[in-house]
mmCIF file of N, CA, C and O in Angstrom:
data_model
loop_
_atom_site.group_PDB
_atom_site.id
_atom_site.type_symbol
_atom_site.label_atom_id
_atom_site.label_comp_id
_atom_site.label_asym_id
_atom_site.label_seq_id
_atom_site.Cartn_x
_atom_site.Cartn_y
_atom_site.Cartn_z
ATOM 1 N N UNK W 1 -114.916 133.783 -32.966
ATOM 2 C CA UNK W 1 -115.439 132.622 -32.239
ATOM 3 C C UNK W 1 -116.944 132.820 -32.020
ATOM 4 O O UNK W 1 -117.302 133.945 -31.670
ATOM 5 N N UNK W 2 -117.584 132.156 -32.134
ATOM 6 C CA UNK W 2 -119.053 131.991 -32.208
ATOM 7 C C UNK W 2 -119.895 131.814 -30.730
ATOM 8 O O UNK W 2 -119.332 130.874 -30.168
ATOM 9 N N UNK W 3 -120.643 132.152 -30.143
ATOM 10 C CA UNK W 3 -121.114 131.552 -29.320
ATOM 11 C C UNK W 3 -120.870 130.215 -28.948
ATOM 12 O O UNK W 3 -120.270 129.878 -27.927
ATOM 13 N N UNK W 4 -121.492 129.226 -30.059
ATOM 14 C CA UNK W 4 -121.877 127.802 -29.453
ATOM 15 C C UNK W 4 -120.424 127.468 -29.339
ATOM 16 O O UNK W 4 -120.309 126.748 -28.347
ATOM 17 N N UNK W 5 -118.966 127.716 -30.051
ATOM 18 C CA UNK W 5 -117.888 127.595 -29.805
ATOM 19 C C UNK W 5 -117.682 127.812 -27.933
ATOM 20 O O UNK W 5 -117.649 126.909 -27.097
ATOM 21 N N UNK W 6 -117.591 129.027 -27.744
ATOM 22 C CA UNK W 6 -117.350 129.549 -26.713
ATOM 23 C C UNK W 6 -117.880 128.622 -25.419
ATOM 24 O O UNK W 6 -117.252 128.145 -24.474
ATOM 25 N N UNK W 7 -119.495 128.559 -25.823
ATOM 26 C CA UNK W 7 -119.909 127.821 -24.863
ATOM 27 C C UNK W 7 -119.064 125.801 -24.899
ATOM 28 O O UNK W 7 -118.582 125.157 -23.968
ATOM 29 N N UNK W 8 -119.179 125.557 -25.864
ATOM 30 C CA UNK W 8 -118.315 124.111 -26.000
ATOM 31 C C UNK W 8 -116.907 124.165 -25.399
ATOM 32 O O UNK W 8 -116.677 123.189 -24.684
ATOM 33 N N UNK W 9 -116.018 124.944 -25.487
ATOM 34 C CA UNK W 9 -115.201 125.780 -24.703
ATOM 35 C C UNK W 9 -114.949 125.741 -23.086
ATOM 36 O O UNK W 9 -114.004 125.350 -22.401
ATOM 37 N N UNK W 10 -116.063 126.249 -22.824
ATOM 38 C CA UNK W 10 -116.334 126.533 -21.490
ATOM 39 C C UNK W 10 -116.897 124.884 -21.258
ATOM 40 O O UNK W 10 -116.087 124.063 -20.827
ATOM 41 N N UNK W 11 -117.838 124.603 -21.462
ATOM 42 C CA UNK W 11 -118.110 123.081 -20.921
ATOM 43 C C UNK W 11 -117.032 122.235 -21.223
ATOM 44 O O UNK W 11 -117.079 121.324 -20.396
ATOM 45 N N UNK W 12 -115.994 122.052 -22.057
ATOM 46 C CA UNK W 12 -115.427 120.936 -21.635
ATOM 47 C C UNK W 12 -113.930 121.621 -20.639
ATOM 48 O O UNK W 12 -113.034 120.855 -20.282
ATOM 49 N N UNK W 13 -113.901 122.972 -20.346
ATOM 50 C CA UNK W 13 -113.113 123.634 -18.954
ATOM 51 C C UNK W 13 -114.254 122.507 -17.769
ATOM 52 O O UNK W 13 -113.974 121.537 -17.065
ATOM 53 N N UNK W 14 -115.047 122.954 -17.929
ATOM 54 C CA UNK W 14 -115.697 122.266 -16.696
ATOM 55 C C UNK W 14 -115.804 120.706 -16.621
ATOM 56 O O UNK W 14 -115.944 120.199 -15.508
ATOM 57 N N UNK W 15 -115.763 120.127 -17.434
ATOM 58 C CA UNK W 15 -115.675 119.043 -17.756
ATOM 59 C C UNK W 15 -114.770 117.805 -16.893
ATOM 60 O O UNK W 15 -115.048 116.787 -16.258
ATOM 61 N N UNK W 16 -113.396 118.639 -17.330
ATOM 62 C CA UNK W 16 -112.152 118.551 -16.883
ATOM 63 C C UNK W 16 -112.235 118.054 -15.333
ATOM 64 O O UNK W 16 -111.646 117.034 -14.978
ATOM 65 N N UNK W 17 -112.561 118.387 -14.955
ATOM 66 C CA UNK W 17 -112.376 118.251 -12.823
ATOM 67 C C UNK W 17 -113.020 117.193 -13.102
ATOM 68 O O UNK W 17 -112.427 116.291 -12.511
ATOM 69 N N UNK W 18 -114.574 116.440 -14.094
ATOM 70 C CA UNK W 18 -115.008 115.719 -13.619
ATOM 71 C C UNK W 18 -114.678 114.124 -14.592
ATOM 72 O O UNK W 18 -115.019 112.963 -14.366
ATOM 73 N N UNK W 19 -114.066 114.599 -15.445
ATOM 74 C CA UNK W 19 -113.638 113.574 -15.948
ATOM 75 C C UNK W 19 -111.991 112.599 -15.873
ATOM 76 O O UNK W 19 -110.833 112.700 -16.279
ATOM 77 N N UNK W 20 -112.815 111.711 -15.108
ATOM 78 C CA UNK W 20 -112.008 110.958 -14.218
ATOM 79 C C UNK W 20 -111.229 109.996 -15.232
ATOM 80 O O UNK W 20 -110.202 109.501 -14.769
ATOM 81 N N UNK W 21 -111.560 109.664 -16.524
ATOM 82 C CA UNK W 21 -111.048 108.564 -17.150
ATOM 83 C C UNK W 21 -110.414 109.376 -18.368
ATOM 84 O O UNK W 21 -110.038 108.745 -19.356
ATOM 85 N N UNK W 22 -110.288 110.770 -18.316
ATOM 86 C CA UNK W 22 -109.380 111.033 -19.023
ATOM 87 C C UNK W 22 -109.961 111.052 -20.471
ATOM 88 O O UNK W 22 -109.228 111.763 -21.158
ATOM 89 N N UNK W 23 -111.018 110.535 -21.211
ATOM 90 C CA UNK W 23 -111.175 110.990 -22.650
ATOM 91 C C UNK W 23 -111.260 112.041 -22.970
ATOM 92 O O UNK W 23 -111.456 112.936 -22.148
ATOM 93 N N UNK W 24 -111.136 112.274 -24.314
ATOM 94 C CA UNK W 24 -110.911 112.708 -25.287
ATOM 95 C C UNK W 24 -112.483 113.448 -25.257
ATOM 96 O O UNK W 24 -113.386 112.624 -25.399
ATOM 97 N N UNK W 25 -112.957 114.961 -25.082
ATOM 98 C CA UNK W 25 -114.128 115.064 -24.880
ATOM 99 C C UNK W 25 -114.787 115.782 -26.223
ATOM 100 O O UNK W 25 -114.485 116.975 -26.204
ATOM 101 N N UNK W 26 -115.499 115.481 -27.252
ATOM 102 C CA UNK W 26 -116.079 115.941 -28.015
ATOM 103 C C UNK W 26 -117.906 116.483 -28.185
ATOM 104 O O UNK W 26 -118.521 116.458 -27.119
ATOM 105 N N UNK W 27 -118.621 116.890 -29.300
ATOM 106 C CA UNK W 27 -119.702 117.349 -28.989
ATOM 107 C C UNK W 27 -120.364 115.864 -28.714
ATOM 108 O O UNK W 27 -121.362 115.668 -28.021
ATOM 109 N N UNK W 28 -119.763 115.079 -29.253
ATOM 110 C CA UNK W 28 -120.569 113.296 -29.428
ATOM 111 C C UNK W 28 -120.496 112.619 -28.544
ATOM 112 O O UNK W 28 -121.174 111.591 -28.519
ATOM 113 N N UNK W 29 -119.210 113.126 -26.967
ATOM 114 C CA UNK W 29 -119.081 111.848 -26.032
ATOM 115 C C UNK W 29 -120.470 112.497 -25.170
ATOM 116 O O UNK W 29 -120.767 113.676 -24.982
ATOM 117 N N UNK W 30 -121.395 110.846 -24.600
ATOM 118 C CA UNK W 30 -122.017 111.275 -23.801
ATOM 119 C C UNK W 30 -121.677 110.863 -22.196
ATOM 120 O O UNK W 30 -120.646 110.224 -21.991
ATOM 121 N N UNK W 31 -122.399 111.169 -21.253
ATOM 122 C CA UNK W 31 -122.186 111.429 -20.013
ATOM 123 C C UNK W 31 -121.961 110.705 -19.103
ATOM 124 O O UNK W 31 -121.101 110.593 -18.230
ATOM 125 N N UNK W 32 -123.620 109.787 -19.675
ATOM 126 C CA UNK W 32 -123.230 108.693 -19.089
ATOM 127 C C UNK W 32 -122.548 107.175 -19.677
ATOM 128 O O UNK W 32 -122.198 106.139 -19.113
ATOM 129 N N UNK W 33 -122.561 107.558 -20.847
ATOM 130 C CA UNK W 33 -121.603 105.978 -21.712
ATOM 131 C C UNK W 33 -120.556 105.894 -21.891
ATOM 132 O O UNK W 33 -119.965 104.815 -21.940
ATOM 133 N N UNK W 34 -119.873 107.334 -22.084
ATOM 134 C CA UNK W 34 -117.983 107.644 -22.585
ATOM 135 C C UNK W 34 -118.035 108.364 -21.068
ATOM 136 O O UNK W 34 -116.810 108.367 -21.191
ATOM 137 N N UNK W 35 -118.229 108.858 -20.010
ATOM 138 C CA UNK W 35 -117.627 109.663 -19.306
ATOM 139 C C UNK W 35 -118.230 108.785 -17.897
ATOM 140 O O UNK W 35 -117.713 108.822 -16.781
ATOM 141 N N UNK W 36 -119.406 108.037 -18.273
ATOM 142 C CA UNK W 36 -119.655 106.797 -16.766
ATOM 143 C C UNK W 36 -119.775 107.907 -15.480
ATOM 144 O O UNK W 36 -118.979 107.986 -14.544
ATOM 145 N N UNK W 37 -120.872 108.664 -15.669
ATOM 146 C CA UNK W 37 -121.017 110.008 -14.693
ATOM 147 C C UNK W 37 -122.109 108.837 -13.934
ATOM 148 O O UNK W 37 -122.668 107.962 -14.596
ATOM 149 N N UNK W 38 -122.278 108.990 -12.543
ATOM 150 C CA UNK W 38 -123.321 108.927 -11.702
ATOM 151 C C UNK W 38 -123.991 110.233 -11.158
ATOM 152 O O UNK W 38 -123.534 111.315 -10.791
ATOM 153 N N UNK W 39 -125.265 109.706 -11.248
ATOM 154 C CA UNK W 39 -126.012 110.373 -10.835
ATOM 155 C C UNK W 39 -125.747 112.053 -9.720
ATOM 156 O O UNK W 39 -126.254 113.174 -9.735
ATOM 157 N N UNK W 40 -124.707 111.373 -8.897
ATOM 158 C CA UNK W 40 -124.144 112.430 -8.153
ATOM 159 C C UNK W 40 -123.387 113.593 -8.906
ATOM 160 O O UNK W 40 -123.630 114.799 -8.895
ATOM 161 N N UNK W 41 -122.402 112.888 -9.563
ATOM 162 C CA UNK W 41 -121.585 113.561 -10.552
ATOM 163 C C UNK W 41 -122.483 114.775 -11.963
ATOM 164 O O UNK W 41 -122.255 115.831 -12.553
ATOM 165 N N UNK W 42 -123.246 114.001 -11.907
ATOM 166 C CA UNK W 42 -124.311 114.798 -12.967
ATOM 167 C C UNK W 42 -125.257 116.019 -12.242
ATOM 168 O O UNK W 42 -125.737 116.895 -12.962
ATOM 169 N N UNK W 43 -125.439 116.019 -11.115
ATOM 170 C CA UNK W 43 -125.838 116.570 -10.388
ATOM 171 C C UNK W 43 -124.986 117.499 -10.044
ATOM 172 O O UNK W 43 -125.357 118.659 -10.225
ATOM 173 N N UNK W 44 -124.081 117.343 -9.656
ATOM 174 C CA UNK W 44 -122.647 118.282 -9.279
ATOM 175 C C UNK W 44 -122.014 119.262 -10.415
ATOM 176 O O UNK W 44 -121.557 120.369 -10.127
ATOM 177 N N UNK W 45 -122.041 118.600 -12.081
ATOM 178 C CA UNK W 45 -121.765 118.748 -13.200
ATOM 179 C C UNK W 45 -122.806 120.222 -13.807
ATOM 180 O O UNK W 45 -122.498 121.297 -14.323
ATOM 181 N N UNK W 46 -124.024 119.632 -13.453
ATOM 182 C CA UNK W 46 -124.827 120.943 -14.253
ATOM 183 C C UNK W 46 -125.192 122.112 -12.671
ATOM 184 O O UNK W 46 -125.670 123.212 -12.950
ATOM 185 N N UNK W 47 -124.985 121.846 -11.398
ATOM 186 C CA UNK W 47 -124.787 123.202 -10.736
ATOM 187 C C UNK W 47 -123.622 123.896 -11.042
ATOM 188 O O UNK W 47 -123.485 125.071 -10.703
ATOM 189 N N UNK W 48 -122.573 123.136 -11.792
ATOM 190 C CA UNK W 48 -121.470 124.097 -11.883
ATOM 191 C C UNK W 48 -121.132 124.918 -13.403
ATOM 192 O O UNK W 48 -120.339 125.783 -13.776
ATOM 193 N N UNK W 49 -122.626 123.801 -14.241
ATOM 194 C CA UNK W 49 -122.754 125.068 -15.315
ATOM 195 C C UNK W 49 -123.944 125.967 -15.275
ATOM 196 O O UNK W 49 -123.971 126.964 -15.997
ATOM 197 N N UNK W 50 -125.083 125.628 -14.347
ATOM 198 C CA UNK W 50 -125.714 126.814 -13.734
ATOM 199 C C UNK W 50 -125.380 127.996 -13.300
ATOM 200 O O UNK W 50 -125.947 129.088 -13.353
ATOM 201 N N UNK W 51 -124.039 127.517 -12.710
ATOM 202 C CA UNK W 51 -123.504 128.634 -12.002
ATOM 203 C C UNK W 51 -122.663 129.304 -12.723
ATOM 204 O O UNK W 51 -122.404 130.468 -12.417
ATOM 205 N N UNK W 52 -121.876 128.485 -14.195
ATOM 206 C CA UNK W 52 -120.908 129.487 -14.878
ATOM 207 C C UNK W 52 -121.514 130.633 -15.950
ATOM 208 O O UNK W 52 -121.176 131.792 -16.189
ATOM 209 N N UNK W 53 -122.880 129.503 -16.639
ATOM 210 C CA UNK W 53 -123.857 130.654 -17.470
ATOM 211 C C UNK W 53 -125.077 131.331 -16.842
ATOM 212 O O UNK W 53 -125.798 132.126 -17.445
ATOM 213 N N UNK W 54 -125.230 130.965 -15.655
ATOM 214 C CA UNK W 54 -125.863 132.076 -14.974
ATOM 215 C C UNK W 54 -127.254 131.429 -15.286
ATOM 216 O O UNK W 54 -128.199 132.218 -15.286
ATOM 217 N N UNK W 55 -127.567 129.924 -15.590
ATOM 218 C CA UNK W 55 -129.192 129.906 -16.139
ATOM 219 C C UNK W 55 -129.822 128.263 -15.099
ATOM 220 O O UNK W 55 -129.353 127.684 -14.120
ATOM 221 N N UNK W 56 -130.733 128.089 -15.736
ATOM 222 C CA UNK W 56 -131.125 126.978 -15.133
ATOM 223 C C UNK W 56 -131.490 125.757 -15.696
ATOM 224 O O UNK W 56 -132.536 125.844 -16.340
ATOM 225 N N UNK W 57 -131.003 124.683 -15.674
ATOM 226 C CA UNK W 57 -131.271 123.645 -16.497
ATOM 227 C C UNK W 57 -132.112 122.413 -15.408
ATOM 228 O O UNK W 57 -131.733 121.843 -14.385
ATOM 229 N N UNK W 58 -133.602 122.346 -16.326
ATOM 230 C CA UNK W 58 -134.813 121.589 -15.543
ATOM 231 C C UNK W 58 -134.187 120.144 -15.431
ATOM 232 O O UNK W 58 -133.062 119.852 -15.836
ATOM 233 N N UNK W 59 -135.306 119.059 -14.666
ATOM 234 C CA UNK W 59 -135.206 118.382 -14.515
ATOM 235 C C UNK W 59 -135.686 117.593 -15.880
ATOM 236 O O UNK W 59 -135.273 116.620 -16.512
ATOM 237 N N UNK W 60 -136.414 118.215 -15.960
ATOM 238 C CA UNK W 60 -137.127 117.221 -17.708
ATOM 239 C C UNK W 60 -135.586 117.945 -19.091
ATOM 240 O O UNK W 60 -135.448 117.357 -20.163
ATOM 241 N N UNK W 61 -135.054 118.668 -18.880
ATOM 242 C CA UNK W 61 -134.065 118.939 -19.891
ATOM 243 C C UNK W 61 -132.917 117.992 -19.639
ATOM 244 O O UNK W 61 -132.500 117.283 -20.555
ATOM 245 N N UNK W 62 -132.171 117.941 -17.917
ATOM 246 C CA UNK W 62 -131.252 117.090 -17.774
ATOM 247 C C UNK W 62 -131.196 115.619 -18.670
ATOM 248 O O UNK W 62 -130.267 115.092 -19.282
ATOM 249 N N UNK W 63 -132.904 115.125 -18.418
ATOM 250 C CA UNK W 63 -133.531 113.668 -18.966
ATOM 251 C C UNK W 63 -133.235 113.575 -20.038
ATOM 252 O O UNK W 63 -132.911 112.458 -20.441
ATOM 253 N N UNK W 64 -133.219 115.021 -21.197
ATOM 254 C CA UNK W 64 -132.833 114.481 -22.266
ATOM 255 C C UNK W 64 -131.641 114.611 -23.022
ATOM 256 O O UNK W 64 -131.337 114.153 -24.123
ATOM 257 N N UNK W 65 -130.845 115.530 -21.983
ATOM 258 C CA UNK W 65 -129.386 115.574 -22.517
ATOM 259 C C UNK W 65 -128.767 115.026 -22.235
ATOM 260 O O UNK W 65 -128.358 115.059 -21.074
ATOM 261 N N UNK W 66 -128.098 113.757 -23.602
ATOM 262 C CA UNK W 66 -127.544 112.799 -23.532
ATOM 263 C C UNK W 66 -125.667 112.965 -23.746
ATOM 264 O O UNK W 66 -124.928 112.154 -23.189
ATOM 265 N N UNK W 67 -125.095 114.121 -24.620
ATOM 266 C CA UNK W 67 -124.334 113.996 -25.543
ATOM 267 C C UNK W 67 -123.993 115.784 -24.649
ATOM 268 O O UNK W 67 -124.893 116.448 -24.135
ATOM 269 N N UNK W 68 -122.382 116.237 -24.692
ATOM 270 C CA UNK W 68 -121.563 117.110 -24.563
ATOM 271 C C UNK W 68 -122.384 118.656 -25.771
ATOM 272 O O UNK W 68 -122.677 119.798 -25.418
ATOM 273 N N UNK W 69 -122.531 117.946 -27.297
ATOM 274 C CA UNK W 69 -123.494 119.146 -28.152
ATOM 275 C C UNK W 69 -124.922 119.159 -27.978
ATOM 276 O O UNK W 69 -125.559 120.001 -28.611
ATOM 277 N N UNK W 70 -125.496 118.395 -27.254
ATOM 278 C CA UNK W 70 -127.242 118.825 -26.823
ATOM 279 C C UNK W 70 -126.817 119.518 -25.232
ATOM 280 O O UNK W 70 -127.504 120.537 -25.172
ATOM 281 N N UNK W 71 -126.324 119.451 -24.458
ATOM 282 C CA UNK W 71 -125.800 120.268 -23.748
ATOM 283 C C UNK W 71 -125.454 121.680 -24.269
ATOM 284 O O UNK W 71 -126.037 122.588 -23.676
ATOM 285 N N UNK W 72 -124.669 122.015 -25.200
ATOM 286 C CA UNK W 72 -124.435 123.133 -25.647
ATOM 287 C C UNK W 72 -125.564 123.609 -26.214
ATOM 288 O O UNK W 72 -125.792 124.787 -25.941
ATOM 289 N N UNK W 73 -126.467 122.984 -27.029
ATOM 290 C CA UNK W 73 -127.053 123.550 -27.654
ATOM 291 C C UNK W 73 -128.465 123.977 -26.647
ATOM 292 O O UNK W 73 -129.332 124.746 -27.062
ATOM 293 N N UNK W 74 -128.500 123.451 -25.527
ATOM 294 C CA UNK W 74 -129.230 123.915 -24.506
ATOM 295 C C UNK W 74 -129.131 124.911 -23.642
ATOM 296 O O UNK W 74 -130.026 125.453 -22.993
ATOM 297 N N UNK W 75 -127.548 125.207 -23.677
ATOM 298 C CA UNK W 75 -127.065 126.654 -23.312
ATOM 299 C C UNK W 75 -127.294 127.420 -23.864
ATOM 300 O O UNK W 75 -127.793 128.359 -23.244
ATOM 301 N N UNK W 76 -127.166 127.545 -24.940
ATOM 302 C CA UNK W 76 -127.068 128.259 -26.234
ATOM 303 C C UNK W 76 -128.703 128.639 -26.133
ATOM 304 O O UNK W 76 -129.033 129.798 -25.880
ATOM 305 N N UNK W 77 -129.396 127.909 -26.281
ATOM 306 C CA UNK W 77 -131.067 128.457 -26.287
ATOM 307 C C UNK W 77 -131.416 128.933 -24.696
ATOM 308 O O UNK W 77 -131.954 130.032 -24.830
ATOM 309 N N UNK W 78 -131.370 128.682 -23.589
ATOM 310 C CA UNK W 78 -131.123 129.052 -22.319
ATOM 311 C C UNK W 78 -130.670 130.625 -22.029
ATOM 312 O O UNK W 78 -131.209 131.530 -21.392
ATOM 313 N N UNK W 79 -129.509 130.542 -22.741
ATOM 314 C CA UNK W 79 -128.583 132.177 -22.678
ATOM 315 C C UNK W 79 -129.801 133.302 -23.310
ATOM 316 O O UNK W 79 -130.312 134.293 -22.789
ATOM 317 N N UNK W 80 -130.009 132.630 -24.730
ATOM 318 C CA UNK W 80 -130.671 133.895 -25.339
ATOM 319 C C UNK W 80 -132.085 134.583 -24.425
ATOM 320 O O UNK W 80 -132.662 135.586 -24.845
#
């Protein structure tokens, strides 16, 4: 298993508590169009992957992660 696996893995474990409508979560659903996150929820969402990979995700990075795999792939560069 690969890293970016592992980490995709782990984000859609976390995912889970916050996805209220039940899809189907892939690297392509995004956050706020397939999963209808508010602002709160998104907020709540990346302290609890701050807190699982141990890193910090800015305010100008949140802005541009749209999609479940630019998320990963922001861990993924973050971790190293």
């Amino acid at each position: 298993m690969t890293d970016r696996t592992a980490i995709l893995d782990t984000l859609r474990a976390q995912i889970e508590s916050f996805n209220k409508k039940g899809i189907e979560v892939t690297e392509a659903t995004t956050f706020q169009g397939d999963l209808e996150w508010d602002s709160l929820t998104v907020m709540d969402f990346v302290a609890a992957i701050e807190d699982e990979f141990e890193i910090i995700i800015t305010m100008n990075m949140q802005a541009e992660i749209e999609t479940v795999g630019q998320l990963a792939d922001a861990v993924e560069k973050l971790k190293d």
